[in-house]
Coordinates of C-alpha atoms and ligand atoms in Angstrom, one line a residue:
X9 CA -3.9 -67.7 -90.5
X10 CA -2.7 -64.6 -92.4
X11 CA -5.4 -62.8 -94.8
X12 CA -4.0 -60.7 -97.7
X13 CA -5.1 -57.1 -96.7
X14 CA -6.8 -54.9 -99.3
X15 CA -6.9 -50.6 -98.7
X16 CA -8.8 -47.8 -100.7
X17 CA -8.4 -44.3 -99.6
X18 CA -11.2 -41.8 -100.1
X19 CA -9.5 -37.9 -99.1
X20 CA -11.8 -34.7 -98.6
X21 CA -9.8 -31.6 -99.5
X22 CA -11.1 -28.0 -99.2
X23 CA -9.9 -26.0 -101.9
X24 CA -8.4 -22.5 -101.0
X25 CA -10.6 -20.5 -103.5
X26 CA -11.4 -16.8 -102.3
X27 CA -15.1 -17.4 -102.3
X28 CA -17.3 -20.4 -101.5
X29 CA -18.6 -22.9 -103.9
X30 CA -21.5 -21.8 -104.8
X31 CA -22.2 -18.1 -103.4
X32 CA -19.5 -15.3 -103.2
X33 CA -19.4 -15.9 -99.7
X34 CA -15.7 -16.0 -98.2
X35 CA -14.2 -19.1 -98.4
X36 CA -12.9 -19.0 -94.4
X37 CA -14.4 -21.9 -92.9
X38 CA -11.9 -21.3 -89.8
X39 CA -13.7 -17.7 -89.2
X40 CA -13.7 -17.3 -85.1
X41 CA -17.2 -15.6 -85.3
X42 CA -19.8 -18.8 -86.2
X43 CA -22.2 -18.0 -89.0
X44 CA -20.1 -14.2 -90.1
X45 CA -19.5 -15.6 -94.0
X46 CA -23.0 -16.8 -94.3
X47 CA -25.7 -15.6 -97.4
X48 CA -29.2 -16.9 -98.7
X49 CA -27.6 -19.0 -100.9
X50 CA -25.4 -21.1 -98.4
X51 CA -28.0 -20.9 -95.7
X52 CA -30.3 -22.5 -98.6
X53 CA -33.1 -19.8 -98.4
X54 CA -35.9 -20.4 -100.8
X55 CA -35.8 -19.1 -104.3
X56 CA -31.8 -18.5 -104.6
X57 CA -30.0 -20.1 -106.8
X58 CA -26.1 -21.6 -107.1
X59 CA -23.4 -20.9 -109.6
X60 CA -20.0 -22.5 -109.7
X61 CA -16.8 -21.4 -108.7
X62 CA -15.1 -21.5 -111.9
X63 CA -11.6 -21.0 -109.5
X64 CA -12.3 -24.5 -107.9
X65 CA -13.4 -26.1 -111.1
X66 CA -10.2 -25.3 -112.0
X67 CA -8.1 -26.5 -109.2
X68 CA -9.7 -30.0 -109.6
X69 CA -8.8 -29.6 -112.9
X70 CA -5.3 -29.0 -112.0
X71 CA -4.8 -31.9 -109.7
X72 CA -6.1 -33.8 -112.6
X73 CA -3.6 -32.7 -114.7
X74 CA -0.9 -33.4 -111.7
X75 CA -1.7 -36.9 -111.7
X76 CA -1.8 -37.8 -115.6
X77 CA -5.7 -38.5 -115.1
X78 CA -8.6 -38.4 -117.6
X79 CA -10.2 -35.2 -117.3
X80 CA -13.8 -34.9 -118.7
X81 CA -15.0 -33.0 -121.4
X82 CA -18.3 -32.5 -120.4
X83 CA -19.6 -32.6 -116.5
X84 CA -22.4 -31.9 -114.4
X85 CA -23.5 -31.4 -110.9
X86 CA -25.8 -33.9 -108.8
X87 CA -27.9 -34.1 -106.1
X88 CA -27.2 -36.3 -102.9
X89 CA -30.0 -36.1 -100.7
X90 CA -30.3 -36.7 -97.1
X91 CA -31.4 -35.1 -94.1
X92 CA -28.8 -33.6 -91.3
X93 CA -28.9 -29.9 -89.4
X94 CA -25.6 -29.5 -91.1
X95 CA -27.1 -29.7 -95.0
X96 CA -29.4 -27.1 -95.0
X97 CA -30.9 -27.4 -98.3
X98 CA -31.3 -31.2 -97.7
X99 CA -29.3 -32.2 -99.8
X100 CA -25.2 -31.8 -101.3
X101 CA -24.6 -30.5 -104.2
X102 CA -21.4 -33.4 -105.8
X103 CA -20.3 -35.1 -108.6
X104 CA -22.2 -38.7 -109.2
X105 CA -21.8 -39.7 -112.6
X106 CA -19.9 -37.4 -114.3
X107 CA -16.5 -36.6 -111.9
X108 CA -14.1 -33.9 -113.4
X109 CA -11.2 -36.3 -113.2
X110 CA -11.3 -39.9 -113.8
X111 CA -8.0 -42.8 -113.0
X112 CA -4.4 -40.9 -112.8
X113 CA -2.0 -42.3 -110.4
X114 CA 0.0 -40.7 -107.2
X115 CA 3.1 -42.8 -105.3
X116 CA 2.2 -45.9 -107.4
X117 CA -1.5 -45.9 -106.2
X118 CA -4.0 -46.0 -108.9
X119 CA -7.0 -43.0 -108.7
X120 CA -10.2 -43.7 -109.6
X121 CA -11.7 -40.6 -109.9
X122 CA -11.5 -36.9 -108.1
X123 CA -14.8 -35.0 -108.4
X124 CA -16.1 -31.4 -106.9
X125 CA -18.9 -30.8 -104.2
X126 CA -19.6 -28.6 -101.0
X127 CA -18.4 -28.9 -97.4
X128 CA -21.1 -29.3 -94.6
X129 CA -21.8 -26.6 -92.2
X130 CA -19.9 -27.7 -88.7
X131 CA -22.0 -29.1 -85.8
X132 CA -21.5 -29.2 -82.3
X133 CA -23.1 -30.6 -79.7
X134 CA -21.3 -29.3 -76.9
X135 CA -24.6 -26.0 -76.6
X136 CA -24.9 -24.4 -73.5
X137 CA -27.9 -26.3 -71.9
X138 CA -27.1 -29.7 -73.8
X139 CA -27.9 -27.8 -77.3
X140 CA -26.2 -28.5 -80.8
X141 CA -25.2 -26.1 -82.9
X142 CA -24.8 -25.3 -86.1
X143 CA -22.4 -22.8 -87.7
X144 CA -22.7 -22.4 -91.8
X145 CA -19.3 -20.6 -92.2
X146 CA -18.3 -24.0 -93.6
X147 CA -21.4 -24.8 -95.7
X148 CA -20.6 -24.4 -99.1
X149 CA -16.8 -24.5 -98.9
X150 CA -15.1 -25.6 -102.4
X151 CA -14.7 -29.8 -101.5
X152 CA -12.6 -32.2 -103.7
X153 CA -12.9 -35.6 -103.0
X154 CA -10.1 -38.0 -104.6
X155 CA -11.0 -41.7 -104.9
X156 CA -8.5 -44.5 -104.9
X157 CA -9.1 -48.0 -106.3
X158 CA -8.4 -50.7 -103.9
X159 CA -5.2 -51.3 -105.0
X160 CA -3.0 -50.9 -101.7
X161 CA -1.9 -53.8 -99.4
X162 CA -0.2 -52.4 -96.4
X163 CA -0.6 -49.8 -93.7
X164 CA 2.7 -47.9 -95.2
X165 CA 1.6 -47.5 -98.6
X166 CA -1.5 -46.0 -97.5
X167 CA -0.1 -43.9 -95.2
X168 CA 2.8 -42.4 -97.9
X169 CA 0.0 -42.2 -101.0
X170 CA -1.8 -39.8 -97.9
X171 CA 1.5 -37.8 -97.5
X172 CA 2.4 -37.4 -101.0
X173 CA -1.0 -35.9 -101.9
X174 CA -0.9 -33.4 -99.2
X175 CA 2.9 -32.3 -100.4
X176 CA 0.9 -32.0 -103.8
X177 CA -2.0 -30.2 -103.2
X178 CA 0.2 -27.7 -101.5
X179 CA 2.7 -27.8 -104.2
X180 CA -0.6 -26.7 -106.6
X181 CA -2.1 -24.4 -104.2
X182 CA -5.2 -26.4 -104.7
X183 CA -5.7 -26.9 -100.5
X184 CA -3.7 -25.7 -97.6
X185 CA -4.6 -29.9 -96.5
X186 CA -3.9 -29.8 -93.1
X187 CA -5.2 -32.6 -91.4
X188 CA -5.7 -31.4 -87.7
X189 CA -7.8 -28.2 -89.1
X190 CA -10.1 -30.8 -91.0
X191 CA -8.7 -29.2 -94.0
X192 CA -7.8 -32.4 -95.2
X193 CA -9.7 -35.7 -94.1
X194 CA -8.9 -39.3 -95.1
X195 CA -10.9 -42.6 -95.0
X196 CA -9.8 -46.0 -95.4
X197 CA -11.6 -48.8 -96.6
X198 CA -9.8 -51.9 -95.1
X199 CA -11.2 -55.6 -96.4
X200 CA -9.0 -58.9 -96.1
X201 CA -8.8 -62.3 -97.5
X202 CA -7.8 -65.5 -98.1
X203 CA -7.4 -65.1 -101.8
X204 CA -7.2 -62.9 -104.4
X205 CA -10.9 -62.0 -104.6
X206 CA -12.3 -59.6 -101.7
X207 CA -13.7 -59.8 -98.5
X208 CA -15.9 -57.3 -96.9
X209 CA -14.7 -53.8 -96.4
X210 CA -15.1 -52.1 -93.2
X211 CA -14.6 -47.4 -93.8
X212 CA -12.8 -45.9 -90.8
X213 CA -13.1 -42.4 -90.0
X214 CA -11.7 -39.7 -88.2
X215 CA -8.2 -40.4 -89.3
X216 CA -6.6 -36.9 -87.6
X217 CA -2.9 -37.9 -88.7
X218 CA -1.0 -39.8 -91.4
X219 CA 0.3 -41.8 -88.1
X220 CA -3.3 -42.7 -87.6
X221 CA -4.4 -43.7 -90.9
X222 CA -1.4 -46.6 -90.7
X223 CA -2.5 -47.5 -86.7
X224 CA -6.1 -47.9 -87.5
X225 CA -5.2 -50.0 -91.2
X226 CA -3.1 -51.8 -88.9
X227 CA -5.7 -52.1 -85.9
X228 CA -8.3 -53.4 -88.8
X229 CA -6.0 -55.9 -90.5
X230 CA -5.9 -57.8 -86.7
X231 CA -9.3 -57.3 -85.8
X232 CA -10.6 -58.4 -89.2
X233 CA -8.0 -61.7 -89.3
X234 CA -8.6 -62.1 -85.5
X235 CA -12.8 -62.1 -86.5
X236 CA -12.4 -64.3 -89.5
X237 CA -10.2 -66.4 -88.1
X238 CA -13.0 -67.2 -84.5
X239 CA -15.3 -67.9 -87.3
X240 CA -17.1 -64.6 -87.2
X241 CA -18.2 -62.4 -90.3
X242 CA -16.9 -58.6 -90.9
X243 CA -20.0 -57.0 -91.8
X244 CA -19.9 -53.7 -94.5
X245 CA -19.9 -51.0 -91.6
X246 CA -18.5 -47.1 -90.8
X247 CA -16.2 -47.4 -88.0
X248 CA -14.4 -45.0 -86.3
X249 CA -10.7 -44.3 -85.1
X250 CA -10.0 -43.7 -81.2
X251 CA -6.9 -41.5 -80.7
X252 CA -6.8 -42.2 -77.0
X253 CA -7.6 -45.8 -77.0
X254 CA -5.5 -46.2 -80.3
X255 CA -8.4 -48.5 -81.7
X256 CA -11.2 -48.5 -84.0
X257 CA -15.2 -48.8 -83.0
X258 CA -18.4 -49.2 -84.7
X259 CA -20.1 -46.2 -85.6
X260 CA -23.0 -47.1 -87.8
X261 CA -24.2 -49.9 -90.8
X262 CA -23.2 -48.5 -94.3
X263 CA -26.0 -47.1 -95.8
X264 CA -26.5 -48.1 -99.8
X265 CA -25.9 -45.3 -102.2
X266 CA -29.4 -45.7 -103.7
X267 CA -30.9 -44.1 -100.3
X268 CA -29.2 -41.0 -101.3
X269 CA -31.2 -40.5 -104.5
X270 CA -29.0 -38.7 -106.6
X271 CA -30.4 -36.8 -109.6
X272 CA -28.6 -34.4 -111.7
X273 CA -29.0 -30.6 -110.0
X274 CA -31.5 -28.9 -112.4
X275 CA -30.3 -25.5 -110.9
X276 CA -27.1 -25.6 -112.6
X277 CA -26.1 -25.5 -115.8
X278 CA -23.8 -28.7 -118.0
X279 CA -19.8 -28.0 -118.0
X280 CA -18.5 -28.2 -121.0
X281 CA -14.7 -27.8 -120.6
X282 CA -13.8 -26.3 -124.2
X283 CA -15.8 -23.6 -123.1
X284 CA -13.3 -21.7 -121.2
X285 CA -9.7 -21.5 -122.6
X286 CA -7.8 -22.5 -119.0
X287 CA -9.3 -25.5 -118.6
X288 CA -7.7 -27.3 -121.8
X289 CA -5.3 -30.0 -121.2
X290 CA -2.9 -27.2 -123.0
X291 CA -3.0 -24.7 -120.3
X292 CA -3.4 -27.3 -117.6
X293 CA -0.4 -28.4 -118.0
X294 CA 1.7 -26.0 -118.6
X295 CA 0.0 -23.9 -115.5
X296 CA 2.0 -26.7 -113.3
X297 CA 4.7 -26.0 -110.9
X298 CA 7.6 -28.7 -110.5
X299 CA 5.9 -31.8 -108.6
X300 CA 6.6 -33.4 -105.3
X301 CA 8.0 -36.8 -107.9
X302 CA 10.1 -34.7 -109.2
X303 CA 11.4 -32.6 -106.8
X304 CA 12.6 -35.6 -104.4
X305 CA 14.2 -37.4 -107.8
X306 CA 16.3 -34.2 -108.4
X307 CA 17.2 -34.3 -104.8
X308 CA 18.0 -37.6 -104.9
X309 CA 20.3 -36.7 -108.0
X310 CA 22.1 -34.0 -106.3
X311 CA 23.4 -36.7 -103.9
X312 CA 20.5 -36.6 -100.8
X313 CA 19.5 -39.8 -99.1
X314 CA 16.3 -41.1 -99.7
X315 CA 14.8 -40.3 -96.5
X316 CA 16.5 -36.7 -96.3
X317 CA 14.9 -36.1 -99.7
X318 CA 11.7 -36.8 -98.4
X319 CA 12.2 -34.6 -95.5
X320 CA 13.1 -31.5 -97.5
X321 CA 10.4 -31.7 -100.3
X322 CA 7.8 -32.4 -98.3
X323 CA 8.1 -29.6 -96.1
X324 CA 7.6 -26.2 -98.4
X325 CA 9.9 -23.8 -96.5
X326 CA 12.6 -26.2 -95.9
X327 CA 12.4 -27.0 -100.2
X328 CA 12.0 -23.7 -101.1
X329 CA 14.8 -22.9 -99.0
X330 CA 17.3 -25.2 -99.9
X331 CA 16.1 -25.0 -103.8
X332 CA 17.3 -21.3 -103.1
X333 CA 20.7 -22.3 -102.0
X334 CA 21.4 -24.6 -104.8
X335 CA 20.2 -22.0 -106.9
X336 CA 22.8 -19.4 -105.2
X337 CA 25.4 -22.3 -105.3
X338 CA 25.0 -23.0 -109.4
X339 CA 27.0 -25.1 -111.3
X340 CA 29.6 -26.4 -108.7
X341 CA 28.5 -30.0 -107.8
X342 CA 31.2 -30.2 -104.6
X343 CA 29.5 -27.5 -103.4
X344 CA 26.2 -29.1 -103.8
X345 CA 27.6 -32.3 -101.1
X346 CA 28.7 -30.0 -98.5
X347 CA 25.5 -27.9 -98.8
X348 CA 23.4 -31.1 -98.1
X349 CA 25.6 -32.0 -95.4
X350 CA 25.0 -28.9 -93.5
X351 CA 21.6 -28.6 -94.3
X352 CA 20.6 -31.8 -93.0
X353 CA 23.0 -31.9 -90.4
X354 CA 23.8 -28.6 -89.2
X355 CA 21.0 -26.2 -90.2
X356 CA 18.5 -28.6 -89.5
X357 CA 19.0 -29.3 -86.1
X358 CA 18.7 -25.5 -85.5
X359 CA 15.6 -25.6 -87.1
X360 CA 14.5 -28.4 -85.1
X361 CA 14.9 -26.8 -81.5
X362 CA 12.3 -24.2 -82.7
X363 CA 9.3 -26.5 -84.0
X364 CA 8.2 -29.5 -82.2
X365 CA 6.1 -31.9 -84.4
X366 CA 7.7 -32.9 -87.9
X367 CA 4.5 -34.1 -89.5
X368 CA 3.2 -30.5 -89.3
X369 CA 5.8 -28.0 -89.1
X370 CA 6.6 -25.7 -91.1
X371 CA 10.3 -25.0 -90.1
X372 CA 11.9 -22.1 -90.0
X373 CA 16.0 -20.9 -89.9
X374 CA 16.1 -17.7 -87.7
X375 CA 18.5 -15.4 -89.2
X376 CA 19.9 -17.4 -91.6
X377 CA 18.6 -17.1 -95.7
X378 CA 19.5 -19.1 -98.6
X379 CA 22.1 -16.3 -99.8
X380 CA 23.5 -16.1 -96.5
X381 CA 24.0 -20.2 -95.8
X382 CA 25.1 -20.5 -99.7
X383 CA 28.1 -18.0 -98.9
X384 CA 28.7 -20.1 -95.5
X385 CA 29.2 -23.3 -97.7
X386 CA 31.1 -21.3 -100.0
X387 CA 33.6 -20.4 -97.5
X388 CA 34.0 -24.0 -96.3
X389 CA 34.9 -24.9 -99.6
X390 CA 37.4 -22.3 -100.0
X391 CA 39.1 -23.5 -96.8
X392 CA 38.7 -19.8 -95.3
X393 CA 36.3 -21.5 -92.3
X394 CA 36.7 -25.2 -90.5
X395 CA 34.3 -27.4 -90.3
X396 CA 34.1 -26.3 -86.4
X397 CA 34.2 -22.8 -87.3
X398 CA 31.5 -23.2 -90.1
X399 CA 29.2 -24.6 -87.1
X400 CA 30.0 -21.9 -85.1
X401 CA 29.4 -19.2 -87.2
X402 CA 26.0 -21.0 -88.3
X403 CA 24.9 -21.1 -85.0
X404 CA 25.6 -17.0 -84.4
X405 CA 24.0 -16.0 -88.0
X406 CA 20.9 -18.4 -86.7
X407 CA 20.5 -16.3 -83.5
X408 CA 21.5 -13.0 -85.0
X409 CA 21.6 -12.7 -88.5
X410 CA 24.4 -11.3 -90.4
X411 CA 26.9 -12.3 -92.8
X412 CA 28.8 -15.7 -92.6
X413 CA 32.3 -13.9 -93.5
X414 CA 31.6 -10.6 -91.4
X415 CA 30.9 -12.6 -88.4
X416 CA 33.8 -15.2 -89.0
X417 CA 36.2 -11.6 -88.9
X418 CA 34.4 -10.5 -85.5
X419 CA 34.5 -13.9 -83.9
X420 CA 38.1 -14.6 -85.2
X421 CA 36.8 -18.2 -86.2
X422 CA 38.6 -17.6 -90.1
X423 CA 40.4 -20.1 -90.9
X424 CA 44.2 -18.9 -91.3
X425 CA 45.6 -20.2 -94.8
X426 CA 48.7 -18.1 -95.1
X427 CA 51.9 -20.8 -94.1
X428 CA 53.8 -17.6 -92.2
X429 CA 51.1 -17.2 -90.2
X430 CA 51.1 -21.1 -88.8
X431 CA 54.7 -21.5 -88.8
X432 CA 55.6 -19.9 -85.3
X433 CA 52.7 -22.0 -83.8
X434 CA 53.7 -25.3 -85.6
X435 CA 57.4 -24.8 -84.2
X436 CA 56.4 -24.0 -80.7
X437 CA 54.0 -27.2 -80.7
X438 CA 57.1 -29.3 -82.2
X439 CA 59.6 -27.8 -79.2
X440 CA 57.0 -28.2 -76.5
X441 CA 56.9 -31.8 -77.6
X442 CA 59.9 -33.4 -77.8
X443 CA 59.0 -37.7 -76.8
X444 CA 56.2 -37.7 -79.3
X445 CA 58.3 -36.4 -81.9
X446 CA 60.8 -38.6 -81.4
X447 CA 58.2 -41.6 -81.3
X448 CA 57.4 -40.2 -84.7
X449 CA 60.8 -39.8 -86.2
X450 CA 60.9 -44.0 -84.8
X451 CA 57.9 -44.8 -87.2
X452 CA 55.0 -44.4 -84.9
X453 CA 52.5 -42.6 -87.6
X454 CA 49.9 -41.9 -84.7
X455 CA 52.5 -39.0 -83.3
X456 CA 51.6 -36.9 -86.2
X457 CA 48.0 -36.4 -85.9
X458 CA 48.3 -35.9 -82.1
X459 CA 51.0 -33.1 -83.2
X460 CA 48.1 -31.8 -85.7
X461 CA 45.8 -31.6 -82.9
X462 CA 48.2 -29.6 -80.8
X463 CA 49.0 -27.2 -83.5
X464 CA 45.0 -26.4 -83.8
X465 CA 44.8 -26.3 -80.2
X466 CA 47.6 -23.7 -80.2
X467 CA 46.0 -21.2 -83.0
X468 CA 42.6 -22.0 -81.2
X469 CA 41.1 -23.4 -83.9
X470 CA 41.5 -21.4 -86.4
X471 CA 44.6 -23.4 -88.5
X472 CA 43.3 -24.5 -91.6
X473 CA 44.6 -28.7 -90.7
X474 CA 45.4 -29.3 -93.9
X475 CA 48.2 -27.0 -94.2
X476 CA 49.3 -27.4 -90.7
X477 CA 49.6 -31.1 -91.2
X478 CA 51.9 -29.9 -94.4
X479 CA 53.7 -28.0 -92.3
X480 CA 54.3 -30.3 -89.7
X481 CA 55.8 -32.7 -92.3
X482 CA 58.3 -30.2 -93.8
X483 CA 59.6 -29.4 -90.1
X484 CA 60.0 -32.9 -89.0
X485 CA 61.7 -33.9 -92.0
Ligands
ADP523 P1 -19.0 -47.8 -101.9 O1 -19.9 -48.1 -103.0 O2 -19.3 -48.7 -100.7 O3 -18.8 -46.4 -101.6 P2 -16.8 -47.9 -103.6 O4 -16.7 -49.0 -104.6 O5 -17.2 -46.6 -104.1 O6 -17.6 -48.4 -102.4 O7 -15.3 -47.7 -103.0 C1 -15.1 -46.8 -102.0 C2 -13.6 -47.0 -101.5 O8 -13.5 -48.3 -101.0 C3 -12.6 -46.9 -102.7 O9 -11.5 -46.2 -102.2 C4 -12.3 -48.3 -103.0 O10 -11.0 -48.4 -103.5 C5 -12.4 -49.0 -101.6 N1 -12.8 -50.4 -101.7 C6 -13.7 -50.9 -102.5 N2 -13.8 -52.3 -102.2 C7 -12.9 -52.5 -101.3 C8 -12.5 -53.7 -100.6 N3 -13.0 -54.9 -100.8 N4 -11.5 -53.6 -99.7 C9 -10.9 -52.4 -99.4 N5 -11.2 -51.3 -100.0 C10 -12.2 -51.3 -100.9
ZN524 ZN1 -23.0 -17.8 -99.1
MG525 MG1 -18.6 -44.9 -103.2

């Protein structure tokens, strides 16, 4: 039978402070030297003591403030203990009862709550001699952790909340969130049932791509259903996600949350956000750049499609640099259509043959800038370049550089507007073509566009078609 599928997300961000969370270690967890941004503090020598990253407080803050959530007045740190080589003082330093941000919502998901804590230190176990090892270069890295309720019912959803929150923690600065450089890390709570109430939920880890986060919802939904349905029992367990095997596997039994005994951290002292001026919902606020939301509705606005919209503000080069030809473009919504067109279409599919996967490229346009592209469309709408020529002279200020009109005058690719200029050719195509234009003269309409084609052929391209067609018409008359 089907089961109604229930998802919560829980997302890991590091924060792209300067310095660590609690030292003034560098904030570089991707150092290629282990254990280089490492002090007594992160290393959790006895007798040191912690103190906040105000820059990270207020990046949660900010996110906060991104998605229309609840942000606390006063706020604490806790303990969360448990006992791991890569926690060196035994315990985490988080948020338990007292979370910076509470509720919010992003891509029609409702938040439960965002709170502050410290990354791990990275094991491997991969040592020479079948050692593990531990380097603290991560240990103590600024770590948000964004909590959703269970309010999502397919694979999809899931997977767009994921991507919508990466395009907005890059939007803010708050996190670079790349999810292959564990930068950003998502888990999914999957449960289903029969009714509206809920069945067990089952966590999945090691989600290394937004494609992955919707294979294993969708590998858990089946397993669950299939287990349910055989009269079996899904039991409250971490599983895990297998890239090569595309499936999930047990990992471990959940433990509860009372084994971690959290306590508030006595080594740190209460937040109290009126205490520092850029933390008010004031500032907040007005500290925030144009959101991912809104970014894809002005898109959509300007004439995009929806999934072209998607593709251009999620990506921060390709926005920033078609935001910088509108920009150049102004007021002159034709322009607007034919600067999509070629953006999507054109420009694009340069882009494209320079960076391979979608989902994490940042793309890039050779030679050509906003300015530059802006005065390429420009000159399409002022007839002085076809749309072959326009392509052509794309494709040369992609490799080289340059200026669209400079390049159209080397390349002879402008389009010639001037009636004088097109009137020998125009003749000579009529002369060299005497059946079809007496099939014309007899009604058959198709002879005229055949005669168009000729007359382009004959100034190699470079006849603006709309006046040639013009011309044509006057001669044969
Ligand atoms: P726990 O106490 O086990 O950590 P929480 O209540 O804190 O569980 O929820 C953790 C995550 O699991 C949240 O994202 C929440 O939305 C999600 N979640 C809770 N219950 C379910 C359920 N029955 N099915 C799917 N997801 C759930
Ligand atoms: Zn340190
Ligand atoms: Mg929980």
């Amino acid at each position: 039978m089907t089961y109604r599928p229930t998802i919560g997300l829980e997302v890991h961000a590091e924060l792209a402070t300067e310095t660590k969370m609690f030292c003034r270690c560098k904030n570089d967890p991707e150092a290629s030297e282990p254990n280089t941004n490492v002090c007594p503090v992160c290393l959790a020598h006895p007798g040191t003591l912690p103190a906040a990253n105000r820059d990270a407080i207020h990046r949660v803050l900010r996110v906060g403030a991104a998605l229309g959530s609840k942000l606390a007045d006063y706020s604490e740190f806790d303990r969360k203990s448990y006992f791991y080589p890569d926690i060196p003082k035994g315990y985490q330093i988080t948020q338990y009862e007292y979370p910076f941000v509470a509720g919010g919502e992003l891509a029609g998901v409702a938040i439960t709550r965002v709170h502050l804590e410290e990354d791990t230190a990275r094991s491997s176990h991969e040592g020479a001699g079948n050692t593990s090892e531990v380097d603290f270069n991560r240990a103590g890295v600024p770590l948000m952790e964004l909590v959703t309720e269970p309010v999502i019912h397919d694979a999809k959803t899931a997977g767009n909340f994921a991507r919508e929150l990466q395009q907005l923690l890059r939007t803010l600065g708050a996190s670079h969130a790349n999810l292959e450089k564990g930068e950003m890390r998502i888990e999914a709570n999957i449960s289903v049932s029969k009714d509206d109430t809920f069945g067990t939920k089952v966590e999945v880890k090691n989600l290394n791509s937004f494609r992955s986060v919707e294979r294993a919802i969708e590998f858990e939904i089946a397993r669950q259903s299939k287990l349910l349905d055989e009269g079996g029992k899904v039991l409250q367990e971490t599983w895990g996600w297998d890239e090569v095997k595309q499936e999930t596997f047990r990992q471990r039994s959940k433990e509860g949350s009372a084994d971690y005994r959290y306590f508030p951290e006595p080594d740190l002292p209460k937040i109290l956000r009126s205490d520092i001026p850029e933390w008010s919902d004031e500032a907040l606020k007005a500290s925030l750049p144009e959101l991912p939301a809104s970014v894809r509705a002005r898109y959509l606005a300007l004439g995009m499609k929806d999934d072209d919209a998607i593709f251009v503000a999620y990506d921060t080069t390709r926005r920033e640099f078609f935001d910088g030809v509108i920009a150049e473009l102004g007021d002159d919504t034709s322009t607007h259509t034919l600067a999509i067109n070629y953006f999507i279409s054109d420009l694009s599919g340069l882009a494209a043959n320079v960076t391979t996967d979608t989902e994490r490229s940042t793309a890039t346009y050779g030679g050509v800038t906003s300015e530059s592209f802006a005065a390429l469309i420009r000159m399409v709408k002022e007839n002085k370049l076809s749309s072959r020529g326009a392509k052509d002279v794309l494709a040369l200020m992609f490799e080289k550089g340059g200026d669209p009109e400079a390049i159209a005058q080397a390349e002879g690719l402008m389009q010639v507007s001037d009636p004088a200029a097109l009137e020998a050719a125009v003749r000579g195509v009529i002369e060299a073509n005497p059946g079809v234009v007496e099939e014309y003269k007899a009604g058959k309409e198709a002879g005229l566009q055949f005669l168009v084609g000729q007359s382009m052929k004959a100034t190699k391209g470079a006849g603006n078609p709309a006046l040639l067609k013009e011309l044509l018409l006057k001669e044969l008359a």
